[in-house]
CSV table of C-alpha atoms in Angstrom, one decimal:
chain,number,residue,atom,x,y,z
A,108,UNK,CA,0.2,-13.6,-17.4
A,109,UNK,CA,1.3,-17.2,-16.2
A,110,UNK,CA,4.7,-16.3,-16.8
A,111,UNK,CA,4.3,-13.0,-14.7
A,112,UNK,CA,3.1,-15.0,-11.8
A,113,UNK,CA,6.2,-16.4,-10.5
A,114,UNK,CA,7.9,-14.5,-7.6
A,115,UNK,CA,11.5,-15.1,-6.3
A,116,UNK,CA,11.4,-18.2,-3.8
A,117,UNK,CA,13.0,-18.4,-0.7
A,118,UNK,CA,16.3,-20.7,-2.2
A,119,UNK,CA,16.7,-17.9,-4.8
A,120,UNK,CA,17.3,-15.0,-2.0
A,121,UNK,CA,20.6,-14.2,-1.1
A,122,UNK,CA,21.0,-14.1,3.2
A,123,UNK,CA,23.9,-11.2,2.8
A,124,UNK,CA,21.6,-8.6,1.8
A,125,UNK,CA,18.4,-9.5,3.5
A,126,UNK,CA,20.6,-9.3,7.1
A,127,UNK,CA,22.3,-5.5,5.4
A,128,UNK,CA,18.8,-4.8,4.2
A,129,UNK,CA,17.8,-5.7,7.7
A,130,UNK,CA,20.1,-3.4,9.3
A,131,UNK,CA,19.5,-0.3,7.1
A,132,UNK,CA,15.7,-1.4,8.3
A,133,UNK,CA,16.6,-0.7,11.6
A,134,UNK,CA,19.2,2.2,11.7
A,135,UNK,CA,16.8,4.4,9.5
A,136,UNK,CA,14.4,5.0,12.4
A,137,UNK,CA,17.2,6.7,14.4
A,138,UNK,CA,16.4,9.8,12.5
A,139,UNK,CA,13.1,9.4,11.2
A,140,UNK,CA,12.5,9.2,15.1
A,141,UNK,CA,13.1,12.6,15.0
A,142,UNK,CA,10.5,13.5,12.1
A,143,UNK,CA,8.0,11.5,13.8
A,144,UNK,CA,8.4,13.2,17.2
A,145,UNK,CA,9.6,16.8,16.4
A,146,UNK,CA,8.3,19.6,14.1
A,147,UNK,CA,9.7,19.9,10.9
A,148,UNK,CA,12.6,22.2,11.5
A,149,UNK,CA,13.9,20.5,14.4
A,150,UNK,CA,15.7,18.0,11.5
A,151,UNK,CA,17.3,20.6,9.7
A,152,UNK,CA,17.8,23.2,12.1
A,153,UNK,CA,18.0,20.7,15.5
A,154,UNK,CA,18.5,24.7,17.4
A,155,UNK,CA,14.6,25.9,16.4
A,156,UNK,CA,13.5,23.3,18.9
A,157,UNK,CA,14.0,21.7,22.0
A,158,UNK,CA,16.7,21.5,24.4
A,159,UNK,CA,19.8,21.2,22.6
A,160,UNK,CA,22.3,20.9,25.3
A,161,UNK,CA,24.3,17.9,27.0
A,162,UNK,CA,22.8,14.9,26.2
A,163,UNK,CA,20.6,16.2,23.6
A,164,UNK,CA,23.6,17.5,21.9
A,165,UNK,CA,25.6,14.5,22.0
A,166,UNK,CA,22.2,12.4,20.8
A,167,UNK,CA,21.6,14.8,17.9
A,168,UNK,CA,25.6,14.5,17.2
A,169,UNK,CA,25.7,11.1,17.0
A,170,UNK,CA,22.9,10.1,15.4
A,171,UNK,CA,24.0,13.2,12.5
A,172,UNK,CA,27.6,11.5,12.1
A,173,UNK,CA,27.0,7.9,11.7
A,174,UNK,CA,22.8,7.8,11.2
A,175,UNK,CA,22.6,11.0,9.3
A,176,UNK,CA,22.0,9.8,5.3
A,177,UNK,CA,23.7,6.7,5.8
A,178,UNK,CA,21.0,4.1,6.3
A,179,UNK,CA,19.0,5.9,3.9
A,180,UNK,CA,22.4,5.7,1.1
A,181,UNK,CA,22.5,1.8,2.5
A,182,UNK,CA,19.0,1.0,1.6
A,183,UNK,CA,19.1,2.9,-1.8
A,184,UNK,CA,22.2,0.9,-3.0
A,185,UNK,CA,20.3,-2.4,-1.6
A,186,UNK,CA,16.9,-1.4,-3.5
A,187,UNK,CA,19.2,-0.7,-7.0
A,188,UNK,CA,20.6,-4.2,-6.1
A,189,UNK,CA,17.4,-5.8,-5.9
A,190,UNK,CA,16.1,-4.6,-9.8
A,191,UNK,CA,19.2,-6.3,-10.6
A,192,UNK,CA,18.9,-9.4,-8.6
A,193,UNK,CA,15.0,-10.0,-9.7
A,194,UNK,CA,15.6,-9.4,-13.5
A,195,UNK,CA,18.3,-11.9,-13.5
A,196,UNK,CA,16.4,-14.5,-11.5
A,197,UNK,CA,13.4,-13.7,-13.7
A,198,UNK,CA,15.7,-14.2,-16.7
A,199,UNK,CA,17.4,-17.6,-15.4
A,200,UNK,CA,14.1,-18.8,-15.4
A,201,UNK,CA,12.7,-17.2,-19.1
A,202,UNK,CA,10.5,-15.0,-17.5
A,203,UNK,CA,9.9,-11.7,-18.7
A,204,UNK,CA,11.0,-8.7,-16.7
A,205,UNK,CA,9.8,-5.9,-18.3
A,206,UNK,CA,6.3,-5.6,-17.2
A,207,UNK,CA,6.6,-7.3,-14.1
A,208,UNK,CA,9.6,-4.4,-13.0
A,209,UNK,CA,6.9,-1.8,-14.1
A,210,UNK,CA,4.3,-3.4,-12.2
A,211,UNK,CA,5.8,-3.8,-9.2
A,212,UNK,CA,7.0,-0.8,-9.1
A,213,UNK,CA,3.7,0.7,-10.5
A,214,UNK,CA,2.2,-0.9,-6.8
A,215,UNK,CA,5.3,0.4,-4.8
A,216,UNK,CA,4.3,3.9,-6.1
A,217,UNK,CA,0.9,3.8,-5.0
A,218,UNK,CA,2.0,2.4,-1.4
A,219,UNK,CA,4.4,5.2,-1.2
A,220,UNK,CA,1.9,8.0,-2.0
A,221,UNK,CA,-0.9,6.6,0.4
A,222,UNK,CA,2.1,6.5,3.0
A,223,UNK,CA,3.6,9.8,2.3
A,224,UNK,CA,-0.3,11.5,2.2
A,225,UNK,CA,-1.6,9.2,4.9
A,226,UNK,CA,0.7,8.5,7.2
A,227,UNK,CA,3.8,10.7,7.1
A,228,UNK,CA,5.2,13.1,4.6
A,229,UNK,CA,8.9,11.0,5.1
A,230,UNK,CA,8.0,8.8,3.1
A,231,UNK,CA,10.9,7.5,0.5
A,232,UNK,CA,8.7,4.5,-1.8
A,233,UNK,CA,7.6,7.2,-4.4
A,234,UNK,CA,11.6,8.0,-4.7
A,235,UNK,CA,12.7,4.9,-5.3
A,236,UNK,CA,9.5,3.8,-7.6
A,237,UNK,CA,10.0,6.3,-9.5
A,238,UNK,CA,13.8,6.2,-9.9
A,239,UNK,CA,13.0,2.6,-11.0
A,240,UNK,CA,10.8,3.4,-13.9
A,241,UNK,CA,14.1,4.9,-15.2
A,242,UNK,CA,17.1,3.0,-14.1
A,243,UNK,CA,15.8,-0.2,-15.3
A,244,UNK,CA,17.3,0.8,-18.8
A,245,UNK,CA,20.5,1.0,-17.2
A,246,UNK,CA,20.4,-2.4,-15.2
A,247,UNK,CA,22.5,-4.4,-18.2
A,248,UNK,CA,25.3,-2.0,-18.0
A,249,UNK,CA,28.6,-3.3,-16.9
A,250,UNK,CA,29.7,-2.2,-13.0
A,251,UNK,CA,32.5,0.4,-14.4
A,252,UNK,CA,29.2,2.3,-16.3
A,253,UNK,CA,27.0,1.7,-13.2
A,254,UNK,CA,29.6,3.3,-10.8
A,255,UNK,CA,30.5,6.4,-13.0
A,256,UNK,CA,26.8,7.2,-13.9
A,257,UNK,CA,26.3,6.4,-10.3
A,258,UNK,CA,28.7,9.1,-9.1
A,259,UNK,CA,27.3,11.6,-12.3
A,260,UNK,CA,23.9,11.6,-10.7
A,261,UNK,CA,25.2,11.5,-7.4
A,262,UNK,CA,26.9,15.1,-8.5
A,263,UNK,CA,23.8,17.1,-9.5
A,264,UNK,CA,22.8,17.5,-5.9
A,265,UNK,CA,25.7,18.9,-5.2
A,266,UNK,CA,25.8,21.2,-8.5
A,267,UNK,CA,22.6,22.3,-7.6
A,268,UNK,CA,22.9,23.3,-4.4
A,269,UNK,CA,26.8,25.2,-5.1
A,270,UNK,CA,25.2,27.0,-7.5
A,271,UNK,CA,22.7,28.4,-5.1
A,272,UNK,CA,25.8,30.2,-3.7
A,273,UNK,CA,26.5,32.2,-6.5
A,274,UNK,CA,22.7,33.6,-6.3
A,275,UNK,CA,22.3,37.3,-5.4
A,276,UNK,CA,21.8,38.2,-1.7
A,277,UNK,CA,18.3,38.3,-2.0
A,278,UNK,CA,17.4,35.0,-3.6
A,279,UNK,CA,20.0,33.5,-0.5
A,280,UNK,CA,17.9,35.2,2.0
A,281,UNK,CA,14.6,33.5,0.4
A,282,UNK,CA,16.5,30.0,0.8
A,283,UNK,CA,17.2,30.7,4.2
A,284,UNK,CA,14.0,31.6,5.0
A,285,UNK,CA,12.7,28.3,3.9
A,286,UNK,CA,14.3,26.4,6.6
A,287,UNK,CA,13.9,28.7,9.4
A,288,UNK,CA,10.2,28.5,10.9
A,289,UNK,CA,8.7,31.4,12.8
A,290,UNK,CA,7.3,30.8,16.1
A,291,UNK,CA,3.8,30.6,14.6
A,292,UNK,CA,4.9,28.5,12.2
A,293,UNK,CA,5.9,25.8,14.8
A,294,UNK,CA,3.1,26.3,16.8
A,295,UNK,CA,0.9,25.9,13.8
A,296,UNK,CA,2.3,22.4,13.6
A,297,UNK,CA,1.9,21.6,17.0
A,298,UNK,CA,-1.6,21.8,17.1
A,299,UNK,CA,-1.9,19.9,13.9
A,300,UNK,CA,-0.4,16.7,14.8
A,301,UNK,CA,-1.2,17.0,18.4
A,302,UNK,CA,-4.8,16.9,17.1
A,303,UNK,CA,-7.3,14.8,15.3
A,304,UNK,CA,-6.3,12.7,11.9
A,305,UNK,CA,-8.0,15.1,10.2
A,306,UNK,CA,-5.9,18.1,11.7
A,307,UNK,CA,-2.9,16.0,11.0
A,308,UNK,CA,-3.7,15.5,7.4
A,309,UNK,CA,-5.0,18.7,6.7
A,310,UNK,CA,-1.2,19.6,7.4
A,311,UNK,CA,0.6,17.2,6.4
A,312,UNK,CA,-0.8,17.6,2.6
A,313,UNK,CA,1.3,21.3,1.5
A,314,UNK,CA,4.1,19.4,3.1
A,315,UNK,CA,4.1,16.0,1.4
A,316,UNK,CA,3.8,18.5,-1.8
A,317,UNK,CA,6.8,20.3,-1.1
A,318,UNK,CA,8.6,17.4,-0.6
A,319,UNK,CA,7.4,15.3,-4.2
A,320,UNK,CA,7.3,18.6,-6.2
A,321,UNK,CA,10.8,20.7,-4.5
A,322,UNK,CA,12.6,17.8,-2.9
A,323,UNK,CA,12.4,15.3,-5.0
A,324,UNK,CA,13.1,16.5,-8.6
A,325,UNK,CA,16.2,18.9,-6.5
A,326,UNK,CA,18.3,16.3,-4.8
A,327,UNK,CA,16.1,12.7,-3.8
A,328,UNK,CA,15.6,11.6,-7.1
A,329,UNK,CA,19.4,12.2,-8.1
A,330,UNK,CA,20.8,11.2,-4.9
A,331,UNK,CA,18.9,7.9,-4.5
A,332,UNK,CA,19.2,6.6,-8.2
A,333,UNK,CA,23.1,7.6,-8.4
A,334,UNK,CA,23.0,5.4,-5.0
A,335,UNK,CA,20.7,2.6,-7.1
A,336,UNK,CA,23.0,2.9,-9.5
A,337,UNK,CA,26.3,2.0,-7.2
A,338,UNK,CA,24.7,-1.0,-5.4
A,339,UNK,CA,23.8,-2.6,-9.1
A,340,UNK,CA,27.2,-2.4,-10.0
A,341,UNK,CA,28.1,-3.4,-6.0
A,342,UNK,CA,25.5,-6.3,-7.0
A,343,UNK,CA,27.6,-7.2,-10.2
A,344,UNK,CA,31.1,-7.1,-8.7
A,345,UNK,CA,29.8,-9.6,-5.6
A,346,UNK,CA,30.4,-7.4,-3.2
A,347,UNK,CA,26.9,-7.7,-1.9
A,348,UNK,CA,26.5,-11.5,-1.9
A,349,UNK,CA,29.4,-11.9,0.7
A,350,UNK,CA,31.7,-13.2,-2.7
A,351,UNK,CA,34.1,-11.1,-2.2
A,352,UNK,CA,37.7,-12.0,0.0
A,353,UNK,CA,37.8,-11.0,3.7
A,354,UNK,CA,40.3,-9.2,3.1
A,355,UNK,CA,38.3,-6.7,0.3
A,356,UNK,CA,35.6,-6.1,3.1
A,357,UNK,CA,37.8,-5.3,5.8
A,358,UNK,CA,39.8,-3.1,3.2
A,359,UNK,CA,36.0,-1.6,2.3
A,360,UNK,CA,35.3,-0.8,5.7
A,361,UNK,CA,39.0,0.7,7.1
A,362,UNK,CA,38.5,3.1,3.6
A,363,UNK,CA,34.9,3.6,4.2
A,364,UNK,CA,36.0,5.2,8.1
A,365,UNK,CA,39.3,6.6,6.9
A,366,UNK,CA,37.0,9.1,4.2
A,367,UNK,CA,34.0,9.1,6.1
A,368,UNK,CA,34.8,9.5,9.9
A,369,UNK,CA,37.0,12.9,9.2
A,370,UNK,CA,34.0,14.2,7.1
A,371,UNK,CA,31.2,13.7,9.5
A,372,UNK,CA,32.8,14.5,12.4
A,373,UNK,CA,33.8,17.8,10.3
A,374,UNK,CA,30.5,18.1,9.1
A,375,UNK,CA,29.1,17.7,13.0
A,376,UNK,CA,31.5,20.5,14.6
A,377,UNK,CA,31.1,22.7,11.5
A,378,UNK,CA,27.2,22.7,11.8
A,379,UNK,CA,27.6,23.7,15.8
A,380,UNK,CA,30.4,26.7,14.8
A,381,UNK,CA,27.8,28.2,12.1
A,382,UNK,CA,25.1,27.8,14.7
A,383,UNK,CA,23.4,25.1,12.0
A,384,UNK,CA,22.6,28.2,9.7
A,385,UNK,CA,21.0,26.7,6.7
A,386,UNK,CA,22.8,28.6,4.6
A,387,UNK,CA,26.1,26.9,5.7
A,388,UNK,CA,23.9,23.3,6.6
A,389,UNK,CA,22.3,23.0,2.9
A,390,UNK,CA,24.5,24.6,0.6
A,391,UNK,CA,28.3,25.2,-0.1
A,392,UNK,CA,30.6,23.1,1.9
A,393,UNK,CA,28.1,22.6,4.8
A,394,UNK,CA,26.5,20.0,2.5
A,395,UNK,CA,29.7,18.7,1.3
A,396,UNK,CA,31.1,17.4,4.5
A,397,UNK,CA,28.0,14.7,5.5
A,398,UNK,CA,26.9,14.2,1.8
A,399,UNK,CA,30.1,12.5,0.9
A,400,UNK,CA,31.0,11.3,4.2
A,401,UNK,CA,27.6,9.3,4.2
A,402,UNK,CA,28.2,7.6,1.4
A,403,UNK,CA,31.7,6.8,2.8
A,404,UNK,CA,30.1,5.7,6.0
A,405,UNK,CA,27.4,3.6,4.6
A,406,UNK,CA,30.0,1.5,2.1
A,407,UNK,CA,32.1,1.1,5.8
A,408,UNK,CA,29.0,-0.3,7.3
A,409,UNK,CA,28.5,-2.6,3.8
A,410,UNK,CA,32.4,-3.8,4.3
A,411,UNK,CA,31.6,-4.6,8.5
A,412,UNK,CA,28.2,-6.6,8.1
A,413,UNK,CA,29.4,-8.5,4.8
A,414,UNK,CA,32.7,-9.6,7.0
A,415,UNK,CA,29.8,-10.6,10.0
A,416,UNK,CA,28.0,-12.7,7.6
A,417,UNK,CA,30.9,-14.1,6.2
A,418,UNK,CA,32.9,-15.3,8.9
A,419,UNK,CA,29.4,-16.4,10.2
A,420,UNK,CA,30.1,-14.4,13.6
A,421,UNK,CA,26.5,-13.3,15.7
A,422,UNK,CA,24.6,-16.0,13.8
A,423,UNK,CA,21.3,-15.2,16.0
A,424,UNK,CA,21.3,-12.1,15.7
A,425,UNK,CA,22.0,-12.3,11.4
A,426,UNK,CA,19.4,-14.6,11.5
A,427,UNK,CA,17.1,-12.1,12.9
A,428,UNK,CA,18.3,-9.3,10.9
A,429,UNK,CA,17.7,-11.3,7.9
A,430,UNK,CA,13.9,-11.7,8.6
A,431,UNK,CA,13.5,-7.9,9.1
A,432,UNK,CA,15.3,-7.6,5.7
A,433,UNK,CA,12.6,-10.2,4.3
A,434,UNK,CA,9.6,-8.3,5.7
A,435,UNK,CA,11.1,-4.7,5.5
A,436,UNK,CA,8.3,-3.4,3.4
A,437,UNK,CA,6.3,-4.3,6.1
A,438,UNK,CA,9.1,-3.2,9.0
A,439,UNK,CA,9.2,0.1,7.2
A,440,UNK,CA,5.2,1.3,7.4
A,441,UNK,CA,4.8,-0.3,11.0
A,442,UNK,CA,7.5,2.2,12.0
A,443,UNK,CA,5.6,5.1,10.9
A,444,UNK,CA,2.4,3.3,12.2
A,445,UNK,CA,3.5,3.3,15.7
A,446,UNK,CA,5.3,6.4,16.0
A,447,UNK,CA,2.1,8.6,14.5
A,448,UNK,CA,0.6,6.5,16.9
A,449,UNK,CA,2.9,7.2,19.7
A,450,UNK,CA,3.7,10.6,18.6
A,451,UNK,CA,0.4,12.3,17.1
A,452,UNK,CA,-2.7,13.6,18.8
A,453,UNK,CA,-4.9,11.0,17.9
A,454,UNK,CA,-3.1,8.4,19.8
A,455,UNK,CA,-1.0,8.7,22.6
A,456,UNK,CA,0.0,12.7,21.6
A,457,UNK,CA,3.6,13.1,22.5
A,458,UNK,CA,4.5,15.3,20.1
A,459,UNK,CA,7.0,17.9,20.6
A,460,UNK,CA,6.9,16.7,23.8
A,461,UNK,CA,9.9,14.3,23.3
A,462,UNK,CA,13.3,15.6,24.3
A,463,UNK,CA,16.0,13.4,21.4
A,464,UNK,CA,17.9,11.4,24.4
A,465,UNK,CA,14.3,10.1,25.3
A,466,UNK,CA,13.5,9.1,21.6
A,467,UNK,CA,16.6,6.9,21.8
A,468,UNK,CA,14.6,4.4,24.2
A,469,UNK,CA,12.2,4.2,22.0
A,470,UNK,CA,13.6,3.3,19.0
A,471,UNK,CA,15.5,0.6,21.3
A,472,UNK,CA,11.9,-0.6,21.7
A,473,UNK,CA,11.0,-0.9,18.4
A,474,UNK,CA,14.1,-2.4,17.3
A,475,UNK,CA,13.5,-4.9,19.7
A,476,UNK,CA,9.9,-5.4,18.7
A,477,UNK,CA,10.8,-5.8,14.9
A,478,UNK,CA,13.6,-8.2,15.5
A,479,UNK,CA,11.4,-10.2,17.9
A,480,UNK,CA,8.2,-10.8,15.6
A,481,UNK,CA,9.9,-10.5,11.9
A,482,UNK,CA,11.5,-14.6,12.6
A,483,UNK,CA,8.3,-15.5,14.5
A,484,UNK,CA,5.9,-14.4,11.4
A,485,UNK,CA,8.1,-15.8,9.1
A,486,UNK,CA,8.4,-19.5,10.8
A,487,UNK,CA,4.9,-19.5,9.7
A,488,UNK,CA,4.3,-17.5,6.4
A,489,UNK,CA,6.0,-17.0,3.4
A,490,UNK,CA,6.2,-13.2,3.2
A,491,UNK,CA,5.3,-10.0,5.3
A,492,UNK,CA,1.8,-9.2,5.1
A,493,UNK,CA,2.9,-5.9,3.0
A,494,UNK,CA,5.2,-8.2,0.6
A,495,UNK,CA,2.0,-10.4,0.4
A,496,UNK,CA,-0.6,-7.7,-0.9
A,497,UNK,CA,2.9,-6.1,-2.9
A,498,UNK,CA,3.1,-9.4,-5.0
A,499,UNK,CA,-0.4,-10.5,-5.3
A,500,UNK,CA,-1.1,-6.6,-6.7
A,501,UNK,CA,2.2,-7.4,-9.1
A,502,UNK,CA,1.0,-10.7,-10.4
A,503,UNK,CA,-2.5,-10.0,-10.1
A,504,UNK,CA,-2.9,-13.4,-8.3
A,505,UNK,CA,-3.5,-14.1,-4.6
A,506,UNK,CA,-0.2,-15.7,-3.9
A,507,UNK,CA,-0.2,-18.5,-1.3
A,508,UNK,CA,1.4,-17.1,2.4
A,509,UNK,CA,1.5,-19.8,4.9
A,510,UNK,CA,4.4,-22.3,4.5
A,511,UNK,CA,3.7,-25.8,3.9
A,512,UNK,CA,4.2,-28.0,6.8
């Protein structure tokens, strides 16, 4: 127990990873805001709810091209890197890693379940915790093998989806029906989330169960797990610690954009051309464009941010992003609490009333709030509130919260 109760100290942190994590955490809200503000159908098929012309289309198109699964990919890469960072740090101090890893991710799973069922169905923490239980045993592989296995895991959702294209027409019709909501279903969701907390909770249960019983084993686990393995490899090769040359990061950014931009642009245009048909968007080539493009764009983001960190450009912004990254758990849940209060009926009740272009200033307002609060908080405290609770539960001992003066 004494050996277990030894959290990572501030001097053991890697600033570049904190900056990247803060960047990823803020970017995730660009897509999550759609799930907070609009019916679930609008996320997969933007034509099913609300206006999709003019500025609204451009907001959807740009968010699809530059945010949809890109920031989640980046966050998954960083989560995998964090597994190696934490275990290597503990091993260097002669501390055990197995009990610590499973205790840490058990509590992350608990937090994720609370978040998913009581606050918002789109939680990703459950996926990360479950993947971490498995991937811990692969952390000591060489970087090349981590990249290879990561690629294998990433290919599994594509193979699953592509295999469905070979299914009989009756099966394809059922798949399409899963993504096509009736007016009655949309009205029921609007009533639930515009109603009381208990009404929203009752409606959220089946949506969350569907996420955990269908989306997680069929898609999320493999994608997140593959990216986590790649993150481990990128950490081991020094990419995420800013230890590669300036030329390397520039080449990474250029290569990522050269591969990713055509694919995500094609995805945006093809989806529009096919009328956002779920049989195209979720199966066959429709999913391949953005699936692969999102990984390339995420790598480009790493190249750009690492070059900024390495060059010490925009130091004020970097400091604030690093603070957001160090309190990412708190800020992730904070985004859910703020947005559900804004949009759900037990709060202000804007659910279904806010158009896509109107969601943008809300995102910017939340970003502003978080990049202001995070450094102010860390000037006085060692951890974010939820980071402190997570660590205290992991080590089964209250951790010191205030900074020494």
